[in-house]
XYZ file of C-alpha atoms in Angstrom:
666
model
C -16.058 -4.598 -8.419
C -16.516 -0.908 -7.621
C -13.018 -0.851 -6.239
C -11.859 -2.655 -9.358
C -13.438 -0.125 -11.708
C -11.958 2.763 -9.641
C -8.493 1.305 -9.691
C -8.710 0.717 -13.460
C -9.601 4.364 -13.903
C -6.571 5.386 -11.776
C -4.181 3.281 -13.914
C -5.647 4.383 -17.272
C -5.401 8.015 -16.213
C -1.821 7.561 -15.183
C -1.009 5.953 -18.537
C -2.704 8.813 -20.442
C -0.770 11.469 -18.539
C 2.578 9.708 -19.101
C 1.836 9.199 -22.750
C 1.086 12.891 -23.166
C 4.443 13.742 -21.659
C 6.268 11.211 -23.802
C 4.644 12.600 -26.915
C 6.349 15.917 -26.345
C 9.878 14.413 -26.466
C 9.215 11.479 -28.862
C 12.330 10.420 -30.690
C 14.667 12.142 -28.216
C 17.568 9.846 -27.389
C 17.975 11.529 -24.012
C 14.620 10.328 -22.891
C 13.775 10.376 -19.248
C 12.578 6.836 -18.502
C 10.407 7.709 -15.508
C 7.276 8.343 -17.627
C 7.906 5.151 -19.549
C 8.308 3.296 -16.248
C 4.867 4.733 -15.134
C 3.235 3.347 -18.247
C 5.011 -0.062 -17.774
C 3.933 -0.321 -14.143
C 0.333 0.701 -14.854
C 0.028 -1.868 -17.665
C 1.568 -4.496 -15.353
C -0.925 -3.580 -12.538
C -3.864 -3.624 -15.032
C -2.851 -7.031 -16.217
C -2.947 -8.346 -12.651
C -6.286 -6.831 -11.721
C -7.834 -7.899 -15.021
C -6.840 -11.417 -14.234
C -8.418 -11.266 -10.854
C -11.660 -9.774 -12.234
C -11.877 -12.425 -14.951
C -11.352 -10.105 -17.923
C -9.077 -12.487 -19.905
C -9.210 -10.480 -23.179
C -8.211 -7.285 -21.450
C -5.509 -9.213 -19.535
C -4.077 -10.596 -22.771
C -4.000 -7.156 -24.380
C -2.343 -5.505 -21.345
C 0.208 -8.383 -21.302
C 1.070 -7.803 -24.963
C 1.404 -4.072 -24.342
C 3.690 -4.852 -21.482
C 5.867 -7.063 -23.743
C 6.113 -4.259 -26.237
C 7.182 -1.783 -23.584
C 9.779 -4.210 -22.294
C 11.237 -4.500 -25.843
C 11.284 -0.679 -26.113
C 13.042 -0.193 -22.759
C 15.566 -3.038 -23.218
C 16.664 -2.220 -26.787
C 16.102 1.447 -27.408
C 16.835 4.771 -25.814
C 13.871 6.528 -27.410
C 10.157 6.144 -28.062
C 8.809 6.885 -31.471
C 5.511 8.288 -32.553
C 4.558 4.887 -33.885
C 4.981 3.370 -30.374
C 2.930 6.162 -28.745
C 0.168 5.759 -31.239
C 0.032 2.027 -30.564
C 0.058 2.485 -26.774
C -2.630 5.115 -26.956
C -4.846 2.768 -29.003
C -4.240 -0.001 -26.475
C -5.203 2.318 -23.625
C -8.413 3.373 -25.426
C -9.344 -0.211 -26.143
C -8.712 -1.296 -22.511
C -10.878 1.549 -21.316
C -13.757 0.419 -23.633
C -13.396 -3.127 -22.451
C -13.701 -2.094 -18.809
C -16.783 0.092 -19.552
C -18.353 -2.683 -21.528
C -17.821 -5.070 -18.608
C -19.367 -2.562 -16.165
C -22.423 -2.011 -18.334
C -22.832 -5.715 -19.175
C -22.188 -5.138 -22.881
C -20.254 -7.491 -25.202
C -16.440 -7.005 -25.032
C -15.110 -5.091 -28.084
C -13.019 -7.015 -30.510
C -9.285 -6.425 -29.895
C -7.720 -9.025 -32.259
C -6.543 -6.356 -34.760
C -4.791 -4.358 -32.067
C -2.975 -7.543 -30.972
C -1.828 -8.193 -34.464
C -0.647 -4.625 -34.726
C 1.358 -5.008 -31.528
C 2.818 -8.319 -32.773
C 3.929 -6.491 -35.980
C 5.520 -3.768 -33.973
C 7.281 -6.253 -31.744
C 8.911 -7.941 -34.763
C 10.206 -4.500 -35.919
C 11.276 -3.428 -32.405
C 14.946 -2.615 -31.915
C 16.883 -5.781 -31.184
C 14.615 -8.105 -33.110
C 15.539 -9.835 -36.318
C 13.443 -7.444 -38.381
C 14.403 -4.309 -36.539
C 17.228 -3.270 -38.824
C 15.735 -4.502 -42.067
C 14.626 -1.868 -44.507
C 11.077 -1.714 -45.646
C 10.146 -3.785 -48.643
C 11.089 -2.016 -51.928
C 7.452 -1.985 -53.067
C 6.575 0.480 -50.238
C 6.444 3.933 -52.042
C 6.830 6.032 -48.859
C 9.835 3.981 -47.758
C 11.351 4.511 -51.225
C 10.838 8.292 -50.910
C 12.481 8.349 -47.491
C 15.483 6.360 -48.714
C 15.825 8.681 -51.684
C 15.688 11.773 -49.592
C 18.313 10.412 -47.228
C 20.515 9.445 -50.110
C 20.337 13.106 -51.312
C 21.506 14.242 -47.977
C 18.256 15.525 -46.611
C 16.897 15.007 -43.158
C 13.448 13.595 -42.311
C 11.322 15.542 -39.877
C 8.043 14.856 -38.138
C 6.005 17.974 -37.814
C 2.811 18.115 -35.740
C 0.204 20.840 -35.837
C -2.588 21.042 -33.226
C -5.284 23.449 -34.453
C -7.435 25.468 -31.993
C -10.005 28.243 -32.106
C -7.447 30.642 -30.627
C -4.933 29.902 -33.366
C -7.619 30.132 -36.009
C -8.487 33.707 -34.820
C -4.838 34.574 -35.436
C -5.022 33.197 -38.967
C -3.012 30.040 -38.183
C -4.659 26.933 -39.606
C -3.959 23.977 -41.745
C -4.061 26.134 -44.982
C -1.351 28.440 -43.621
C 0.815 25.722 -41.950
C 1.124 23.622 -45.150
C 2.894 26.363 -47.153
C 5.398 26.894 -44.297
C 6.342 23.254 -44.484
C 6.633 23.301 -48.262
C 9.257 26.024 -47.792
C 11.261 23.604 -45.629
C 11.275 20.837 -48.183
C 9.144 18.079 -49.589
C 6.050 16.870 -47.719
C 6.195 13.084 -47.983
C 3.083 12.275 -45.922
C 0.274 14.046 -43.948
C -1.941 12.165 -41.560
C -4.711 13.329 -39.191
C -4.550 11.840 -35.713
C -7.472 11.515 -33.310
C -6.539 12.031 -29.719
C -7.851 10.375 -26.582
C -9.979 13.382 -25.652
C -11.560 13.555 -29.111
C -9.402 16.371 -30.595
C -7.435 16.145 -33.868
C -3.978 17.062 -34.743
C -2.116 16.706 -38.040
C 1.182 14.910 -38.493
C 3.477 15.636 -41.494
C 6.583 13.801 -42.657
C 8.917 16.336 -44.256
C 12.274 15.855 -46.105
C 14.511 18.940 -45.949
C 17.204 20.866 -44.083
C 15.507 23.792 -42.298
C 17.521 26.670 -40.906
C 16.958 27.862 -37.343
C 15.454 31.186 -38.383
C 12.891 29.350 -40.590
C 11.247 27.543 -37.546
C 11.656 30.310 -34.947
C 8.431 30.968 -33.137
C 6.656 27.865 -34.467
C 5.981 26.425 -30.960
C 3.788 29.531 -30.136
C 1.836 28.688 -33.215
C 1.024 25.112 -32.132
C 3.650 23.571 -34.485
C 6.293 21.121 -33.263
C 9.258 19.854 -35.259
C 11.233 16.686 -34.291
C 13.646 14.524 -36.131
C 12.287 11.323 -37.514
C 14.505 8.580 -36.105
C 12.821 5.654 -37.793
C 14.677 3.922 -40.644
C 11.381 3.417 -42.408
C 8.029 5.244 -42.328
C 5.578 4.546 -39.609
C 3.439 1.519 -40.627
C 0.131 2.461 -42.189
C -2.853 1.238 -40.152
C -4.652 -1.543 -41.922
C -8.432 -1.176 -41.897
C -9.959 -1.913 -38.565
C -6.787 -1.769 -36.399
C -7.696 1.399 -34.574
C -11.125 2.113 -35.974
C -12.842 0.098 -33.201
C -11.101 2.282 -30.593
C -12.199 5.428 -32.327
C -15.782 4.440 -33.104
C -17.272 2.826 -30.001
C -20.898 1.915 -29.860
C -23.416 4.389 -28.537
C -23.462 3.013 -24.976
C -19.690 2.959 -24.762
C -19.464 6.436 -26.242
C -21.683 7.840 -23.513
C -19.490 6.603 -20.683
C -16.041 6.061 -22.123
C -14.719 9.202 -20.426
C -15.245 7.711 -16.933
C -14.438 4.115 -16.133
C -15.115 4.487 -12.365
C -18.750 4.308 -11.313
C -20.363 7.632 -10.570
C -21.225 6.775 -6.943
C -17.585 6.129 -6.020
C -15.474 9.009 -4.642
C -11.701 8.643 -4.384
C -10.537 10.750 -1.545
C -6.966 11.407 -0.676
C -6.020 9.967 2.716
C -4.575 13.281 3.870
C -8.057 14.854 3.650
C -9.398 12.091 5.939
C -6.444 12.680 8.237
C -7.531 16.327 8.415
C -11.084 15.301 9.245
C -9.757 13.046 11.972
C -7.739 15.925 13.376
C -10.812 18.098 13.534
C -12.741 15.212 15.027
C -10.054 14.894 17.693
C -10.357 18.567 18.582
C -14.120 18.095 18.959
C -13.552 15.155 21.303
C -11.260 17.242 23.494
C -13.678 20.149 23.466
C -16.480 17.791 24.562
C -14.286 16.663 27.441
C -13.757 20.220 28.443
C -17.491 20.829 28.265
C -18.109 17.859 30.486
C -15.542 19.190 32.938
C -17.205 22.647 33.045
C -20.697 21.148 33.395
C -19.494 19.127 36.395
C -18.055 22.284 38.050
C -21.098 24.481 37.640
C -23.819 21.902 38.290
C -23.984 22.850 42.026
C -24.394 26.583 41.186
C -27.375 26.528 38.785
C -31.050 25.690 39.386
C -31.875 21.959 39.062
C -34.075 22.507 35.916
C -31.220 24.313 34.187
C -28.746 21.693 35.274
C -30.936 18.906 33.807
C -31.248 20.862 30.481
C -27.495 21.328 30.437
C -26.864 17.692 31.083
C -29.349 16.683 28.323
C -27.570 18.919 25.859
C -24.203 17.463 26.873
C -25.486 13.846 26.652
C -26.993 14.481 23.190
C -23.805 16.147 22.019
C -21.742 13.191 23.322
C -24.051 10.669 21.644
C -23.975 12.440 18.240
C -20.249 13.004 18.392
C -19.691 9.285 18.996
C -21.927 8.534 15.937
C -19.963 11.028 13.896
C -16.711 9.463 15.047
C -17.978 5.948 14.142
C -19.173 7.077 10.744
C -15.885 8.772 10.011
C -13.961 5.654 11.118
C -16.116 3.578 8.773
C -15.058 5.822 5.878
C -11.313 5.122 6.693
C -11.910 1.349 7.083
C -10.907 -0.662 3.977
C -10.855 -4.500 3.509
C -7.514 -6.158 4.044
C -8.038 -7.625 0.541
C -6.223 -4.586 -0.716
C -3.100 -6.245 0.492
C -4.120 -9.931 0.224
C -5.212 -9.763 -3.364
C -1.671 -8.875 -4.456
C -0.097 -11.967 -2.880
C -1.208 -14.584 -5.327
C 1.043 -13.033 -8.010
C 3.934 -12.845 -5.608
C 3.595 -16.468 -4.664
C 3.189 -17.640 -8.218
C 6.300 -15.770 -9.436
C 8.518 -16.878 -6.573
C 7.293 -20.525 -6.745
C 8.062 -20.681 -10.458
C 11.510 -19.167 -9.834
C 12.257 -21.613 -7.026
C 10.861 -24.630 -8.779
C 8.180 -25.130 -6.073
C 4.488 -25.943 -6.089
C 2.552 -23.698 -3.803
C -1.148 -23.149 -3.211
C -2.180 -19.865 -1.554
C -5.399 -19.887 0.618
C -6.862 -16.567 1.625
C -9.467 -16.259 4.368
C -11.097 -13.292 5.948
C -10.167 -10.884 3.138
C -13.262 -8.836 3.882
C -11.933 -7.874 7.423
C -11.785 -4.060 7.546
C -9.048 -2.026 9.187
C -7.838 1.565 8.976
C -6.443 2.635 5.563
C -3.366 3.943 7.334
C -2.661 0.549 8.740
C -3.323 -1.186 5.392
C -0.745 0.983 3.606
C 1.922 0.145 6.226
C 1.090 -3.478 6.291
C 1.979 -4.021 2.656
C 5.731 -4.460 3.114
C 5.585 -6.566 6.327
C 3.091 -9.005 4.891
C 4.972 -9.182 1.609
C 8.148 -10.163 3.382
C 6.433 -12.734 5.607
C 4.949 -14.354 2.452
C 8.310 -14.308 0.711
C 9.868 -15.929 3.757
C 7.235 -18.649 3.717
C 8.086 -19.371 0.081
C 11.876 -19.193 0.524
C 12.451 -20.622 4.002
C 9.239 -22.570 4.733
C 7.917 -24.471 1.782
C 10.222 -27.346 0.668
C 10.818 -28.460 -2.910
C 8.352 -31.079 -4.274
C 10.925 -33.888 -4.059
C 11.699 -33.183 -0.450
C 7.970 -32.868 0.462
C 7.257 -36.152 -1.187
C 10.116 -37.819 0.595
C 8.749 -36.567 3.943
C 5.310 -37.978 3.156
C 3.747 -34.567 2.342
C 1.797 -33.503 -0.749
C 4.163 -32.182 -3.419
C 2.181 -28.924 -3.396
C 2.781 -26.754 -0.335
C 0.169 -24.460 1.236
C 0.479 -20.937 2.466
C -2.548 -19.455 4.325
C -3.337 -15.740 4.796
C -6.006 -15.253 7.459
C -7.483 -12.088 8.882
C -10.100 -11.589 11.603
C -11.136 -9.149 14.265
C -11.024 -9.602 18.034
C -12.688 -6.785 19.870
C -10.993 -3.584 18.770
C -7.992 -5.436 17.371
C -7.214 -6.979 13.939
C -5.535 -10.437 13.855
C -3.574 -11.349 10.737
C -1.809 -14.711 10.306
C 0.601 -15.978 7.701
C 0.954 -19.713 8.031
C 2.556 -22.433 5.939
C 2.851 -26.225 6.080
C 6.598 -26.270 5.383
C 9.590 -27.309 7.350
C 9.107 -24.927 10.307
C 11.942 -23.089 12.030
C 15.115 -25.143 12.332
C 15.961 -24.059 15.873
C 19.390 -25.745 15.811
C 20.311 -23.899 12.607
C 19.124 -20.643 14.047
C 21.076 -21.090 17.336
C 24.214 -22.088 15.473
C 24.037 -18.978 13.277
C 23.358 -16.836 16.294
C 26.360 -18.266 18.199
C 28.621 -17.871 15.145
C 27.493 -14.269 14.858
C 28.238 -13.675 18.584
C 24.672 -13.081 19.614
C 23.618 -13.936 23.213
C 21.768 -17.281 23.152
C 20.040 -19.025 26.136
C 20.695 -22.735 26.593
C 17.112 -23.740 25.964
C 15.413 -20.770 24.242
C 11.725 -20.693 23.754
C 9.745 -19.653 20.731
C 9.854 -15.947 21.776
C 13.677 -16.085 22.019
C 13.940 -17.648 18.575
C 11.698 -14.898 17.210
C 13.977 -12.309 18.801
C 16.964 -13.888 17.046
C 15.149 -14.012 13.664
C 14.191 -10.347 14.088
C 17.778 -9.301 14.789
C 19.018 -6.898 12.111
C 21.473 -8.705 9.740
C 20.534 -12.193 10.885
C 19.594 -14.742 8.264
C 19.754 -18.524 7.977
C 20.520 -18.445 4.281
C 24.123 -18.395 2.939
C 23.197 -16.386 -0.136
C 20.562 -13.755 -0.748
C 18.053 -14.320 -3.448
C 15.021 -12.447 -4.760
C 12.839 -13.673 -1.935
C 15.004 -13.519 1.159
C 18.445 -13.879 2.657
C 19.632 -10.296 3.437
C 18.820 -10.472 7.095
C 17.032 -7.124 7.233
C 13.407 -8.228 6.520
C 12.267 -9.641 9.846
C 13.827 -6.776 11.769
C 11.887 -4.332 9.611
C 8.714 -6.442 9.998
C 8.823 -6.306 13.773
C 9.752 -2.600 13.822
C 6.809 -1.776 11.527
C 4.368 -3.778 13.634
C 5.660 -2.309 16.872
C 5.414 1.217 15.454
C 1.735 0.617 14.626
C 1.163 -0.400 18.272
C 0.830 -4.065 17.492
C 2.429 -7.349 18.414
C 4.259 -10.075 16.413
C 3.999 -13.711 17.577
C 5.362 -16.929 16.104
C 4.476 -20.577 16.490
C 6.562 -23.243 14.810
C 6.200 -27.090 14.563
C 9.376 -28.654 13.125
C 8.696 -30.443 9.986
C 5.014 -29.373 9.929
C 4.991 -25.648 9.419
C 5.243 -22.227 10.794
C 2.838 -19.393 11.598
C 3.340 -15.649 12.226
C 0.500 -13.701 13.948
C 0.110 -9.935 13.823
C -2.199 -8.181 16.333
C -2.931 -4.613 15.458
C -5.481 -1.997 16.605
C -8.170 -1.420 14.043
C -7.430 2.326 14.070
C -4.871 4.596 15.532
C -6.664 7.972 15.707
C -9.366 7.957 18.356
C -9.858 5.038 20.883
C -11.538 4.175 24.070
C -9.149 4.114 26.959
C -9.063 3.313 30.699
C -7.602 6.237 32.691
C -5.444 5.054 35.622
C -3.316 6.723 38.163
C 0.159 5.612 39.410
C 2.684 7.629 41.438
C 0.572 10.680 41.262
C 0.494 10.680 37.392
C -2.367 9.751 35.092
C -1.955 7.233 32.251
C -4.251 6.064 29.490
C -4.370 2.344 28.657
C -6.128 1.460 25.314
C -9.127 -0.488 26.319
C -8.749 -3.006 23.477
C -5.440 -4.213 25.053
C -6.987 -4.954 28.457
C -8.378 -8.506 28.779
C -9.560 -8.164 32.432
C -9.429 -5.863 35.471
C -8.956 -7.570 38.739
C -8.065 -6.513 42.304
C -4.704 -7.550 43.794
C -3.850 -7.712 47.445
C -0.448 -6.925 48.896
C -0.640 -9.888 51.202
C -1.016 -12.279 48.268
C 1.944 -10.942 46.186
C 4.994 -13.224 46.130
C 8.529 -12.103 45.186
C 10.741 -14.552 43.332
C 14.197 -13.238 42.395
C 12.902 -9.659 42.388
C 9.890 -10.675 40.199
C 6.537 -10.048 41.749
C 3.790 -12.699 41.139
C 0.231 -13.113 42.266
C -2.255 -15.948 41.940
C -4.423 -15.779 38.821
C -6.784 -18.430 37.368
C -5.107 -21.452 38.967
C -1.679 -20.124 37.917
C 0.538 -17.081 38.499
C 0.549 -13.658 36.948
C 3.731 -11.608 36.608
C 3.249 -8.012 37.790
C 4.666 -4.780 36.475
C 4.202 -1.727 38.830
C 3.921 1.448 36.750
C 5.278 3.558 39.579
C 8.424 1.411 39.818
C 8.750 1.294 35.981
C 8.856 5.006 35.606
C 10.620 5.885 38.826
C 7.572 7.408 40.520
C 6.784 7.330 44.302
C 4.910 4.108 45.115
C 1.651 4.150 47.152
C 1.458 1.793 50.042
C -2.060 0.323 49.964
C -3.490 -3.146 50.846
C -5.427 -3.471 47.600
C -4.671 -2.224 44.071
C -6.239 -2.572 40.633
C -4.492 -4.861 38.155
C -4.964 -4.554 34.334
C -4.367 -7.915 32.690
C -2.748 -7.682 29.275
C -2.294 -10.677 27.005
C -3.756 -14.160 27.292
C -2.683 -17.549 28.567
C 0.981 -17.974 29.443
C 1.740 -14.479 27.966
C -0.570 -12.707 30.367
C 1.011 -9.795 32.374
C -0.633 -7.684 35.188
C -0.103 -3.875 35.122
C -0.364 -2.509 38.706
C -1.804 0.977 39.185
C -2.714 2.923 42.277
C -6.395 3.507 41.220
C -8.758 3.521 38.310
C -9.983 6.984 37.299
C -12.546 6.093 34.695
C -13.140 5.286 31.047
C -12.721 7.995 28.435
C -12.563 8.480 24.637
C -9.144 9.798 23.864
C -7.388 11.319 20.854
C -4.075 9.647 20.188
C -1.267 12.089 19.573
C 1.920 10.268 18.496
C 5.336 11.315 19.706
C 7.591 11.728 16.727
C 10.572 13.505 18.188
C 13.131 10.684 18.967
C 14.491 12.659 21.897
C 11.148 12.534 23.604
C 10.302 8.904 22.924
C 10.220 6.699 25.988
C 9.788 2.899 25.985
C 6.258 1.772 26.942
C 4.852 5.161 26.018
C 3.060 5.275 22.580
C 1.748 8.797 22.666
C -0.154 11.405 24.635
C -3.679 12.748 24.912
C -5.570 15.489 26.791
C -8.689 14.988 28.791
C -10.197 18.460 28.854
C -8.272 20.023 31.746
C -5.257 21.098 29.669
C -2.890 18.569 31.205
C -1.218 15.956 29.005
C -1.835 12.308 29.795
C 0.664 9.723 28.535
C -0.705 6.690 26.609
C 0.820 3.324 27.607
C 2.138 0.952 24.956
C 0.663 -2.384 25.800
C 2.910 -4.286 23.310
C 6.006 -2.739 24.846
C 4.860 -3.642 28.292
C 4.349 -7.244 27.315
C 7.827 -7.338 25.713
C 9.322 -5.851 28.899
C 7.793 -8.622 31.014
C 8.693 -11.526 28.684
C 12.166 -10.830 27.256
C 13.881 -9.872 30.489
C 15.431 -6.843 28.848
C 15.220 -3.438 30.431
C 14.774 -1.568 27.165
C 15.594 1.792 28.763
C 13.773 1.087 32.070
C 15.218 0.603 35.480
C 12.530 -1.286 37.432
C 13.592 -2.881 40.685
C 11.312 -5.821 40.433
C 12.602 -7.397 37.166
C 15.393 -9.912 36.683
C 16.222 -12.885 34.515
C 13.443 -15.484 34.169
C 13.335 -17.961 36.981
C 12.560 -21.640 36.977
C 9.379 -20.990 38.952
C 8.351 -18.348 36.408
C 9.493 -19.295 32.928
C 8.162 -16.050 31.635
């Protein structure tokens, strides 16, 4: 709920800022629609989160405001002062509703504001009443009509008094005579602003010359053409009074919706803290290196004191790192909670019945990952709706419930996050996928496995749909999904049961900034392997390695384990030794052994990504430094697994890899 209140505050602040900008150019036919789009999106987002939080009255009011904005954007090229007043009143009322909810007070009555919006909707451009003149018994409308008939223009003049202007002798008493020189003042109305200030709005009939209004802007006076065919509707008693006169408890806190103990921090500031933290980790590594060198040259008592300081510094630095990482961790619900609305809209559009089940939404991962998971997860959910779940008639004919089910599951496994998108739909039609692939000229194996099918589905431009729709069919989504997951150092897996459903599994590191790693040596070079990717470390013997069609295998847990020698992979000199360490990546039939010359140790590393495309190398995800000033390359475990399983070289030239054999289907 704290996150809910903070997010409400963000959206309400965005609406207020946009309305203030729109007020400056109200009535302008050349209106820039970006500010109006901000207001529309914010009301739409508020409507969604109000529904999730159970604020039905606030949800209904935001929905009505969204309808009014849609009518304005669809049928008019300008926004009038009437519209801005109504939207400001709605914003103020929503703010009071949220504050009342947070403080457990009764929800303010909003029925009059809803009626006011309904009346404005009936008069909105494009509606049946939009072009109708005001009833003849409206005196102001009659005066406006008479002035226009006499060839006069109608102007809206706004004056915002201030102490500075009053010191210059500019106040309401001096502004009114200026306006009377322009023509007839038809109406004057005080307007209370959101921050509590007051400005005055005049409706003037006349034809001012340019020299008459020169310099008025510096005096706090704005003059705009009145584009309405009738006068702005007068507020009936009670329409906006509730928003202007909140109760005492609401008045005390209406300026801030977000709770006081919540701090909204820009992610770039946390990134800067992580950068500083990374520098401290490297300096600690240098300190440990120096302590190791001088330990033999100082008295034992001094050496112990130095070691104690180093250990204490190491301990507190780890605590600091963990605390900072906890600040960056956010629940995956930031993404999951947006999916019910996506599923609902797409299901209604496709005439399907779908139930969305969410599990593990409290699983926390790095904010950086959450932001970059939104689009991949959104596409996987859309695919489940479009390609997976069948129509109710088809499901009933197949003996399934008419309502399909999509599950979003999140959990942690060690230092990795596991996210699944599963459905009980038709599954992947392998025959249709293979036919499409062959028609497109893609290389297809005679009996492809699930991984090969996933490769085809993730090929850019490949789609099993004949026509693109709102949900899928353009053939770019799955390619972008896999690219995004791989860029984050993760893996994408698929399981499919024809006629029963499909599941996509995403495995990602919990964080990308600082990690524990195993330092290994191969071909005279040091490498860092993220510890979270290593399932086991075992010892291999040269005498037990078998070569099958240039593939090296060793016995492992009553089966075989494919081997990848780092020295061979990167073209480094190989060490001839009877025994060697093997780092096991992956589990079950997907397990792969990475062969190194020796294990150096376990270290805390700072991950530095390689962004220059000319420097990027497959199977290398970044670099780090261990305190001696030399760069150490960080291995990409996901790329190593792909290299072992898909049979593609991906820029490598290892001598021990070939096409999969019958003995080793991997």
